[in-house]
Each structure stands twice: as structure tokens, then as C-alpha cells.
Amino acid sequence: MNVITHTKAPADAGSTPHFVDPRPFDPGASEPMANEDERYWRASALTLIWWKFKRHRVALASAIVLLVFYAMLPFVEVVAPYPLTKRHGDFLYAPPQPVHLMHEGRFVGPFVYPYSFKFNLDTFTRDYEVDRSTPQPIRFFCKGDTYSFWGLFDASFHLVCAPEGGTMFLAGTDRLGRDVLSRIIYGARISLTVGLLGIAVSFALGLLFGGLAGYLGGWVDNVIQRVIEILRSLPELPLWLALSAALPANWSPLLVFFGITIILGLLDWPGLARAVRSKLLALREEDFVKAAELMGASRARIIGKHLIPNFMSHLIASATLSIPSMILGETALSFLGLGLRPPITSWGVLLNEAQNLASVNLYPWLLAPIAPVVIVVLAFNFMGDGLRDAADPYH
Amino acid sequence: MTRVLNRRELLLQAGATLAVLPLATRALADIALQEAPLFAEQVAAGKLPPIAQRLPKQPFVSDLAANGRVIGKPGGSMTTLIAKLRDVRYLSANAYTRLVGYTDKLVLRPDILSALDNEGNRVFTLRLREGHRWSDGYPFTAEDFRYYWEDIVNNKQLSPAGVPTYMLADGKPPTFEVLDEHTVRYTWATPNPLFLPTMAAPQDPFIYRPAHFLRNYHGKYADKDKLDQLVAKAKVRSWAPLHNRMDSMLENSNPELPTLFPWRAVPASSGARIVFERNPYFHRIDTAGQQLPYVDQVLADVASASLFAAKSNAGEVDFLARGLVMNDIPVLKQGEGAQGYKTLLWRLARGSEVALYPNLTTVDPVWRQLNRDVRFRRALSLAIDRHTINNALLFGLGQEGNNTVREGSALFEPSYRSKWAQHDSAAAAKLLDDVGLAKGSGGIRNLPDGRPAEIVVEVDGDTGLAVDTLELITEFWREVGLKLFIKPQDRTILRNRAYEGQTVMVASQGLDNAIPTAGMVPGELAPVHQDNLAWPRWGQYVETKGTSGEPVDMPEAKKLLEAYTAWLRSTDSAQQAAAWHAMLALHADNQWIIGTVAGALQPIVLRDGLANLPAEALYSWAPTSLLGIYRIDEIFWDRQDRRIAKAP
Amino acid sequence: MIAYIARRLLTMAGTLLIISALVFVIIKLPPGDFLTNQIAELRSQGGEAAATKAAFLIKQYGLDLPVWKQYLVWIGVWPGPNGFSGLLQGDWGWSFEFDRPVNEVVGDTLWLTLLVNIAVLIFVHVVSIPIAIFSAVRQYSWGDYLATFIGYIGLAMPNFLLALILLYYTNRWFGISIGGLYDPQYANAPWSWNKVVSLGQHLIVPTLVIGLSGTAAMIRRMRANLLDELSKQYYVTAKAKGVPPTKALLKYPFRMALNPFVADIGNILPHLVSGSILVSLVLSLPTVGPILLGALRSQDQFLAAFILMFVAILTVIGMLISDLLLAWLDPRIRLGAR
């Protein structure tokens, strides 16, 4: 590509002074690139990754789904139709209210039919009867129940609210008459951050140990390799169990939450560390690293400027793939009663409350938290796949 | 019979004899004994003595008809569930075979004993049934009592802690005498009203042990070389732990250990199913001369507790109570028709399903002062909307009110339940104002030292009902300006924190025994046990005899202690009832323990065809001993097809 | 080769030693121990005699010793109250919860655990290999998407709930009794054809549930490996030369793609055990999972430690086997200093 334009040397005999062409060097001058090519060759690695990623439709869709989920987290109070602890004493174990558009053949807009229950003493269930005569339109961008936004100030603005004087339980209610949908939305805040925080811990550890092992080699590498081997030969679940049983039980729920996150992260790093190490070992032999070394670049510069950017995309891809296991880990721990406990609301806690036969055959809507778990885990997996394919833009 | 039952309080009075009921004294000759089919073959083959030789000369005759039951037919097996192997220990509660035990009307009467003389709660003469035998056929005699008293209780190696409390009156042990082969006597210098109720409690103290069997493991009796070999084989340090291991009357874990229960464990049961087979030497018979129990085998399948409802719903159990809870009822009801069983709904006999225990001995000085202010506790109680809790958590079927005894107990008075228990936020707020808790920012009151009034209520994280109740109470208390924080804890840690005075308030179950008779111990009401989380450190002081904890230092609580002491010195049931009433009234007025709702339902799954269990009754640990006082040995299969023994 | 095996065995012993220490530390992390908790519990229920009994055991099992001594006693290099009696001497310890020696408690469950895990391994391979081949050969077809999607659903579904749901419906539709590994009436019965049938029926749900969560990962890796091989020249040449497609696929690329799986035998095990704990718990299977969980919760230390060691040993052996297989396949590993 590097085409040098030679100019004829001056005819002066004797000394030939080193000649430098004063004109600016333009590598593309002799072979001008087409616009498309130009764009491609000039694009940064990040842009290239993005282009490649974009082509992976499912991954892109997943990324958008995740973006929506995470963008919602700061505003769950606004998104959820009801505040977290809002109870409806007259609607215990109420089934979901479907949203209708048409009432008696004419269009009304989104609305629900009200219902009420009779306690059935033979079956010990509440039989709900829907009143199909009065459609109750759902309100949007409305004033509903008051909540405390981030515990800072009180507000009552919601995206969606129950009809005036009515109820709107799109996913039914639980044993205390709390709206399941709202609880799922609030639970997202905990469950989704567990994944991120956990991966941050594991990422930092993985980068550190993998980096040390890969770059320093020798006995450091050996020790770290052994540690990884040992950690991997213990099943992770008992380790979770033991470590979370070791969390002081008098910790506040918030501390427990952080503790769980850190435990999840602590046990996840070996995978990443291995990836970092092998990548480093491979890259160390590459020409551009040799070149930088010969030019006298410092170690820190080589690592920071040349190595890390080179495999960061890979790491991010594999990190993305391990977030779902953290989210599932949280549900598993909470399910075992070793993770978060009510009144903290996470998806794991909700699923734990739903893990009995009654939920499966009498109140199936209590299993609704499965849906977001599956969606998020799938999305992370697809996005991770897409990222991994895109991570190496030059191949 | 009914006449006797109605005079139940008399039975415990000084000089009374807990005599064998008239029917039981009827000469055995009047009843033609019948051999159970299960044993017929063995008897014919000469492997087992015939029934007349297996029964005591005067067996316990159960008059089923008088009790509203029918005479059954022997045979068949019942499947039930346990959550883990250790739970076979609940058989000793359910099978309820005691020296003296409660009837289903809570009358104390002899069971293993033929009679018991009680002189002023001081001198107890126990008469055994002549010819009574252990499940291995060996005679059950006074020697078994002597062995327990002299070789277990008074052996330093086996009982390093010394004589158990229920055997102490004023700190002194009894003198023990063997009067003859079938009579023993315990004599205390001062009254010991704890003795009899402890015999009848769900955890049998077993003041008799199979001496002929355990002797082989006792350093004093066994051949040293043989014992050393056994000790080495069991990999224990000395004969004492080995003896302990063999002696598992309560735990039921050693199938070799002879028993007096209606069923005995069959050795070589696998870890997944424990088989119990009827005891050929059991001492009870029905009026038709059939030996009890009717059911040949009890099969206890081990399954995770979370599957109990599901397995019942799928028709895989014949009989199950423990492990099922109120929330399971809809699922249980749903399976009834298709699977052929019924769900009996009994009442739980607890003082309150969930109660709050403000800690009077907490270390935080501000909270300590506040918790000790009766106005504060009354305000907390008044602010609770018990009706809502009832509707939300107990299908509206519970009883709202204080943590106290229930209707059905002779000691019940309506005011005990209702005093300071009506929902009245305004009155509560006024009381809180009077206490001096002024409202601060956000409508939350401030403590005298300026902190916001945020009450941290700790709760065993495994009890969902308590957490749910607290979520509701959080709302009620917010209305009067108090903030409640729920803090789920591990049970062990919760208890240890309470003992150290770290807890400010705990939510837990109320009175365990809410249907007491005057003769039962009112220990739950008095500041004498550290596991009463309203005053753990007072209780500690009593339990450790003053070495840790702190003495009771509130006048009202001292009154409680006085009443309890009066009970401990009582010689008749009138004194005992007076002590009970004094304590109950003090509790209602002082709200030391704040009750919510009582009377949750206990579902009991019973396969169609199993007869002789009442459709409605009270269920509890104490005093009903789970199903114990309802005599499950009298349950039988009223269906020919189920009476044929199945292979275990 | 012998030198290699010797070296490998030596590292294995070292690894196991470290694991044993780690296991013990983890178990001792939570404050308190089984017996002190038990004593408090018994006292609060009024079981004074039983509490005294428990106090006995504290001395008996050296729970009053410092942790490091307890560890050394446990592995059997320090004289305990009963002399040298630890793992090295074949004494697996005592379970307080069950009040029996550990080997009696775990006896049957060990091989049932193996059975479940082997069933799962077979399931995972039988299901994932054909799907992987299919979706590699038909890359980006609808079938490919569908297969991957189903695999991922298995991965994404919290498997304890899936287990619960399947448990209920297999009972309702096929009459398979709820929980356990066979119908209760076979619990004490000798092995018979019916018992085996019952066992087989009860294995369906756990195998499916535990297996599904591993299938997705397997499909993903197998497919990637195959795709790599399929783009290589020898395959293209073989196809160009007219070798029938099935033969061309199975003869070389498939075998090459299978290689990395050998390396993974050891690693798969811990994951399966983890997965089987949750599922066993829900399904009430008599495997080590629920016992381990109970033991960890109640701090029944010897029982918990033994089970963790058992799993670790299985894994380490699995890794050894896969290393040996690889060394046998690839002389470079055997000879070179990796």
C-alpha cells in the first residue's frame, strides 16, 4: 500500500545530500480508494466491530432488548403501575386481567374488566368473577399511587396506571394482593445489577490474574494456573452455599446483596483469567509487540496501549456470556434461601415464593418471573455470541 | 366415663389417685382376647407367645364407644411422610405412650402405669402393670426405673449436668424407693408440680429405660473386655458415648432398643423408607379384646418437605399432618376427589400465630426504656389492624386478639384476648404522644435522643407467615408514625443475638400451649426462660442461677414471677388456676408479648377408609403432642382391601 | 509416558491436599458449629437430656480443638481423640445430623449420584451432537435457528422451576410418583425388573432438566468446532472429489471436532454436580446434593467436607483421564514442557 513517489535525484556529483520531499505524503495518491474502501480502511476497530455486530440481526435485537431493560432500571418507580409494597386486601391471588380493546363490538382503547371474588370454602380458593358490563380504560402518563423515588422525594407520576377506581393486574397478584408485574419490575433492579456488579468483580480479578499469568509467565503463571484448576474442580454451587452461609447473617439486606454479588464474582473469574492469559500469550509473540519492545516502549505502555485494546473486545464478549450465569446464580441462591430474602424483591426471591405446587396448578401467574429471566438470559447469550463473532473485525 | 372426665380438675388434687378407670379394672376374664392376624402364624409356629401371655394382667382397655369411636379391625399399613431421617423422633410424640398421659379432653390419666398416687404433689407412688413387657418380650419392672435413676441420672459420666430440673423441687432431688417389683415411689420435701405434666409432655423424659438391654453398655454392669471391644468397634472414646448412642428412646433411631410404643422400628430399613411394625407386647386393648394398634405397619417415606403437599395431592400418602401448613389447603382440597382422601382441617392451638416480642432487656438504653413503657407497648398493639391480617393471611378464619389462652381452655376469659387489642390508631397515636415521641420529618416520630423511631423487627427468615404479617404491620405502624424494618435472620443467630440483648424486637410464634389446664406449667408466661424473647436476659438470670443475665427489675414482672412461684409451690389445682389467672391478666394488661391472630388451620390428610380420627380437633406441640392425645393406635382401615398387609 | 503419568499423579495429590484444606476452611467459615447450635436448639425445646448428650459429642469429635488441628485430625495426620483416624486411614468421619458414620449416610447416594450424572452425560451427548452436526451443516437455516433456540431455552430456564413443573405434569399425565428415584414401595425391596423400570421412569425428569442446561453449551462448542473443520481445505477437497457427504463429514471433520471434548470430561463433572444439587432438592432425589445442602446448612462439618472432597476427587480423576487421553493422542503434550 505504501507507495513512495520518487523524484529524480539532482545531477550534482560528489555529495548526494539526503533528500526529503517537502510535499505532504499521501499514501492514497497513486491508487485512490473508492469511497466505500476508504471508509472501511479508515474506520477504527470499534466502528468495525459495530458494523459487523449490526449484521447479526438476533444479536442486535437482543442488545436493544437489554438496553430497554437496563434503561428502565433507574425509573422502575415510574414504570411500575403500583409501588412495591402496595397491597390490595380485596384481591388476593387474583388472576391476571387481560387488556381488551373492543367492548361489545366497538373500539374503546385499552381497557380491563373489573372483577371481584367469592371465597369458596369447599376448595379454599377465591373464585374471581369478571364483570363484563363495565370496561375500565387504562390510563397512561398519569397520577397513581405515591412512591418515594430513590428514597429521595415523593412522586406519583406513572407511565401506566390502573383505571380510576379500578385495578389493573396485568400479571395477577400474589398472596398479599401485591401486583406481580410491579414486583417483577422492581425485582429487575436487583437482579439485573447483580449480573453487572458480579461481572465487574470477576472482570477485574480475571484481568489482573490472567494478565499477571500471561505476561509474567514463570512461577506466577504456574501458581495462578494451579489456583484456577483448584477452583474449577470444586462444584460452584456448594461454594456459593458455603460462602453465602458464611456471610454474617446480621448484615442488612443491602450488604447481603453486595455480598452475594461479590461471591458470584469471586467464583467466576477463572474462566476470564484463562481467556486473558491465553490471549496474552498469543499476542506477546505478534510482530507489533516485538516492534514496540524493540522501540523501547515500557511494559506498561505495551500492555495498556497495545495488548489490552487488542483483546478487550474478546473479553467483553466473554464477560457478556457469563452475565446470565450470574443472574441465574442469584435466582438459584435465593431459591435455596441463602441469597436475598424478602422483603427485598428480586427475581430469585419471587421465584422462590412461587416454588410450590400451588403456583404450578392454582396460581400459574406467580411463575411469571420466569419470563423476564429467560428473556434476559437469552438476550445476553445472543448478544454475547454476536459480540464474539464481531470482536475480531479483521478476520 | 364421661362423669369422670367432667371432674378432671379433681384428679390432680392432693390425695387423689390417678386410678385406672373403672372399665379398665374390669377383670380380663370378661373380655375374650383375639389374636391379630399378623401374629397368628407366628403364634401357631410357637415363635411368639399367645396374646394372653403377651399382655399385662390388667391391660389398658380403651373404651372406644364411650369416646365416640368405633371398634376397629386389625391389619393393613399406613403411609406417611417425614422430611428427614431424624424426624422419626416425632413418632414418640405421635404414638404418645406415657406413664401418665392426657386424654383427648386433656384429662391426665395413667397409661403405662396402672395407677399413680399423688400426695400433695410431693409423694408420687407409681404402680406398674403386672406382666407388662418391652417389645422384645422382656418384663417391664421397677428395675427399669431404678436403672434410670441410679445408673443414668446419678451417674456423673452419663449425666454430667446432674438431675434434670423437673426432678428438682426447690433445687432438691427426690428420694427414690422401689417398693416392690411393680411399685416405685418418688418423694420430695416440697411440692413438685412439674413432675406429672413433664411425664405427659410431648418430649417424654423417659424416667424408665430398658435396663436389661442397656446394661450391656454400662461400665458398671457390662463385662469389661466385651465392652471395650464394643467401644472400639463403635469408634467412641468410652462406654458413656456408646451407652448414649444405644439409648435413643426419644430419637427412635436404634431399632434394637426395646420400646413400649404401639409400633417398633424394623431394622434394616433403607434411608428412603422407615418401616414400623406393631409391637406384639403393646399394653392397650379395645373392649372387644383386640390388641391395639389396629394398623400393622406405619411406613414413613422420606421426602423433601416442599413435596409434602404435592405428594398428598398425588395420593401418595394415607396419613399426614406434620409438615403441612395452611397454605397447602387449596392444593390438598384439589386432589381430594381424584385421589380418594380427605383433608381434615384442625385448629392450631397456639396463643397467636405471630406475636411481637419487644425486648425488655435490650442493651440499647433508649429502646430499653421505651420497650419498658407500658403505654408504648399498648400503642403498638392498638395500632395493629388484626382484622386485615386475619383476612389476608388466615382466610379470615382466625381469631384476632392478644397472645393468650384460647376458648376451650378452662382458664380462658374473653378479656384476656380483647384487652388493648382493638384496632384504634387514634388512641395509639395519643399514647405515643404521651410517651413523648413527637413527630419528625416525613411523619415519622423521633426517639427521645433524636433518632427516628425505626423499629427493627428480627424474624426467623424461614417462617413466611411471620414475614408476611410484619409486612402488614409495617403499614399499620406507619399510620401512627413508627417505621418498621423487617430483618430476616437465621434462627440460631437470631436466638444468640436475643440472648445477648442485641435485639430490639422479635416476631415469632405466640404461646405454644394455648389450651392449658391449671395443672400444666405456666413457664411460657413467666420471666424464667431465656428463649422467651421478651425478656431473654431475665430468663438467663434464672436459668443460670444468677451467673449471667440480669434479675427481674420491673414491679409488674416481679408480680409475674411471684405468681409463677406460687404455682411451683401449689399443692392443689385451685391454687394453680389462681396463679394462671393472675399471670394471664398481667399479660393482657401489660402487652409484654403483642399477639396478632390465632387459630390457623392445620390440614391433616387422611385416606378414605381410615377411621377413628376426629373430624375436628385442636392440634399443637404441647399439650396435644401433635396427634398424640388422639391415640393414633386406634385408627384402623374400614376397608377390607386395605387391611391386607402390603409388602413394605 | 510413565514419567508423565507419575508427574501428573504427583500434582494431583498436591491439588487434592490444597482442595482438602480449602474445603475445610470454607466449611468452618460460618460461625459456630453443629453441636453448639444443636445444644441451644435442644435447650430451647426443653430437651435437657438430649443437650447433655450433644455436649458429649463436642469432646468426642474434637470440636473444641483449634480449626487447624481439627483439619489435621480430619485428614488423619494428627492424633485426634481416637488416635490417628482420618481420611487417610479411611475414616470418613461422623455425621451429627444423622447420628451415624458418614459412610453409612452417603453409602447408597454416591452411586445414585453417579447414575444420575452418567444418565445426564449420555443425554447431553446424544442430544447435542446430532443437533450440532445438523446446525453446522445447515448453518443459518431455520433448523439451525430452531435447534439453537431450544438449546438456549434449556440454558435460560431456571432449572429448579422447570423441574417442579415437569414433576407435576409427569405425575399427572404418566402417573409417575412424585419425587425420589423409584416408587416408595421399592425402597426396601431387592432389585427387580419393576424396580429398574421405576428407576428409569424417575430418571426422565432429572436427566431432562439437568441435561438441558448443559446441552446448549455443548451444541454451541461442537457447532463452532465443526464449522472450523468444515472450512478447511481437506474437507473441501474431499467433497470436490465426490466423497459422499455423510462419509466426508463423519470420517474426518467430526472426529477432529470431537477431540476438544476429551479435554472437557473432567470439567463437566463439577457443573453437573452443581446442577444436580438444585434439581435433586426439588425432586427429592436420594443423591448427595440434598445431603450436602443440609450438611452445609446445619454445619454438619464432616459430612459436608466429605461430600465436597468426593466431588473434587471425581473431578481431579476426570481431569487426569482426559489429560492422559490427550497425551496419548498428542505426543507434544507428553514430551514437551507445554
PDB file of N, CA and C in Angstrom, chain B residues 329-355:
ATOM      1  N   ILE B 329     -53.678 -25.903  51.894  1.00  0.00           N
ATOM      2  CA  ILE B 329     -55.057 -26.404  51.863  1.00  0.00           C
ATOM      3  C   ILE B 329     -55.660 -26.425  50.447  1.00  0.00           C
ATOM      4  N   PRO B 330     -55.538 -25.325  49.672  1.00  0.00           N
ATOM      5  CA  PRO B 330     -56.159 -25.384  48.338  1.00  0.00           C
ATOM      6  C   PRO B 330     -55.648 -26.547  47.497  1.00  0.00           C
ATOM      7  N   VAL B 331     -54.343 -26.792  47.556  1.00  0.00           N
ATOM      8  CA  VAL B 331     -53.782 -27.894  46.771  1.00  0.00           C
ATOM      9  C   VAL B 331     -54.298 -29.230  47.296  1.00  0.00           C
ATOM     10  N   LEU B 332     -54.364 -29.352  48.605  1.00  0.00           N
ATOM     11  CA  LEU B 332     -54.836 -30.610  49.195  1.00  0.00           C
ATOM     12  C   LEU B 332     -56.292 -30.849  48.837  1.00  0.00           C
ATOM     13  N   LYS B 333     -57.083 -29.793  48.940  1.00  0.00           N
ATOM     14  CA  LYS B 333     -58.511 -29.916  48.624  1.00  0.00           C
ATOM     15  C   LYS B 333     -58.695 -30.326  47.171  1.00  0.00           C
ATOM     16  N   GLN B 334     -57.832 -29.795  46.316  1.00  0.00           N
ATOM     17  CA  GLN B 334     -57.965 -30.037  44.890  1.00  0.00           C
ATOM     18  C   GLN B 334     -57.802 -31.519  44.552  1.00  0.00           C
ATOM     19  N   GLY B 335     -56.917 -32.199  45.282  1.00  0.00           N
ATOM     20  CA  GLY B 335     -56.658 -33.597  44.939  1.00  0.00           C
ATOM     21  C   GLY B 335     -57.635 -34.579  45.571  1.00  0.00           C
ATOM     22  N   GLU B 336     -58.462 -34.095  46.499  1.00  0.00           N
ATOM     23  CA  GLU B 336     -59.310 -34.993  47.294  1.00  0.00           C
ATOM     24  C   GLU B 336     -60.125 -35.965  46.450  1.00  0.00           C
ATOM     25  N   GLY B 337     -60.887 -35.421  45.530  1.00  0.00           N
ATOM     26  CA  GLY B 337     -61.832 -36.243  44.772  1.00  0.00           C
ATOM     27  C   GLY B 337     -61.128 -37.327  43.985  1.00  0.00           C
ATOM     28  N   ALA B 338     -60.138 -36.899  43.209  1.00  0.00           N
ATOM     29  CA  ALA B 338     -59.491 -37.829  42.298  1.00  0.00           C
ATOM     30  C   ALA B 338     -58.686 -38.888  43.044  1.00  0.00           C
ATOM     31  N   GLN B 339     -58.123 -38.536  44.167  1.00  0.00           N
ATOM     32  CA  GLN B 339     -57.192 -39.457  44.814  1.00  0.00           C
ATOM     33  C   GLN B 339     -57.805 -40.182  46.013  1.00  0.00           C
ATOM     34  N   GLY B 340     -59.023 -39.847  46.376  1.00  0.00           N
ATOM     35  CA  GLY B 340     -59.662 -40.586  47.453  1.00  0.00           C
ATOM     36  C   GLY B 340     -59.095 -40.357  48.826  1.00  0.00           C
ATOM     37  N   TYR B 341     -58.940 -39.107  49.191  1.00  0.00           N
ATOM     38  CA  TYR B 341     -58.573 -38.832  50.569  1.00  0.00           C
ATOM     39  C   TYR B 341     -59.369 -37.627  51.043  1.00  0.00           C
ATOM     40  N   LYS B 342     -59.291 -37.333  52.328  1.00  0.00           N
ATOM     41  CA  LYS B 342     -59.952 -36.141  52.847  1.00  0.00           C
ATOM     42  C   LYS B 342     -58.931 -35.254  53.517  1.00  0.00           C
ATOM     43  N   THR B 343     -59.190 -33.968  53.500  1.00  0.00           N
ATOM     44  CA  THR B 343     -58.332 -33.045  54.210  1.00  0.00           C
ATOM     45  C   THR B 343     -59.085 -32.571  55.438  1.00  0.00           C
ATOM     46  N   LEU B 344     -58.703 -33.089  56.585  1.00  0.00           N
ATOM     47  CA  LEU B 344     -59.327 -32.598  57.818  1.00  0.00           C
ATOM     48  C   LEU B 344     -58.692 -31.260  58.148  1.00  0.00           C
ATOM     49  N   LEU B 345     -59.504 -30.338  58.621  1.00  0.00           N
ATOM     50  CA  LEU B 345     -58.955 -29.037  58.993  1.00  0.00           C
ATOM     51  C   LEU B 345     -59.098 -28.868  60.487  1.00  0.00           C
ATOM     52  N   TRP B 346     -57.993 -28.988  61.182  1.00  0.00           N
ATOM     53  CA  TRP B 346     -57.994 -28.805  62.619  1.00  0.00           C
ATOM     54  C   TRP B 346     -57.494 -27.413  62.954  1.00  0.00           C
ATOM     55  N   ARG B 347     -57.754 -27.018  64.181  1.00  0.00           N
ATOM     56  CA  ARG B 347     -57.255 -25.706  64.619  1.00  0.00           C
ATOM     57  C   ARG B 347     -55.915 -25.864  65.293  1.00  0.00           C
ATOM     58  N   LEU B 348     -55.016 -24.969  65.004  1.00  0.00           N
ATOM     59  CA  LEU B 348     -53.754 -24.951  65.728  1.00  0.00           C
ATOM     60  C   LEU B 348     -53.990 -24.293  67.080  1.00  0.00           C
ATOM     61  N   ALA B 349     -53.526 -24.950  68.133  1.00  0.00           N
ATOM     62  CA  ALA B 349     -53.775 -24.420  69.477  1.00  0.00           C
ATOM     63  C   ALA B 349     -52.607 -23.552  69.923  1.00  0.00           C
ATOM     64  N   ARG B 350     -52.394 -22.458  69.221  1.00  0.00           N
ATOM     65  CA  ARG B 350     -51.338 -21.541  69.626  1.00  0.00           C
ATOM     66  C   ARG B 350     -51.965 -20.273  70.156  1.00  0.00           C
ATOM     67  N   GLY B 351     -51.219 -19.561  70.995  1.00  0.00           N
ATOM     68  CA  GLY B 351     -51.728 -18.319  71.550  1.00  0.00           C
ATOM     69  C   GLY B 351     -51.898 -17.273  70.476  1.00  0.00           C
ATOM     70  N   SER B 352     -50.962 -17.252  69.541  1.00  0.00           N
ATOM     71  CA  SER B 352     -51.015 -16.325  68.437  1.00  0.00           C
ATOM     72  C   SER B 352     -50.107 -16.879  67.359  1.00  0.00           C
ATOM     73  N   GLU B 353     -50.549 -16.810  66.106  1.00  0.00           N
ATOM     74  CA  GLU B 353     -49.719 -17.374  65.050  1.00  0.00           C
ATOM     75  C   GLU B 353     -48.403 -16.623  64.951  1.00  0.00           C
ATOM     76  N   VAL B 354     -48.506 -15.310  65.042  1.00  0.00           N
ATOM     77  CA  VAL B 354     -47.318 -14.468  65.019  1.00  0.00           C
ATOM     78  C   VAL B 354     -47.479 -13.463  66.148  1.00  0.00           C
ATOM     79  N   ALA B 355     -46.452 -13.315  66.963  1.00  0.00           N
ATOM     80  CA  ALA B 355     -46.521 -12.339  68.046  1.00  0.00           C
ATOM     81  C   ALA B 355     -45.232 -11.530  68.044  1.00  0.00           C
TER      82      ALA B 355
END
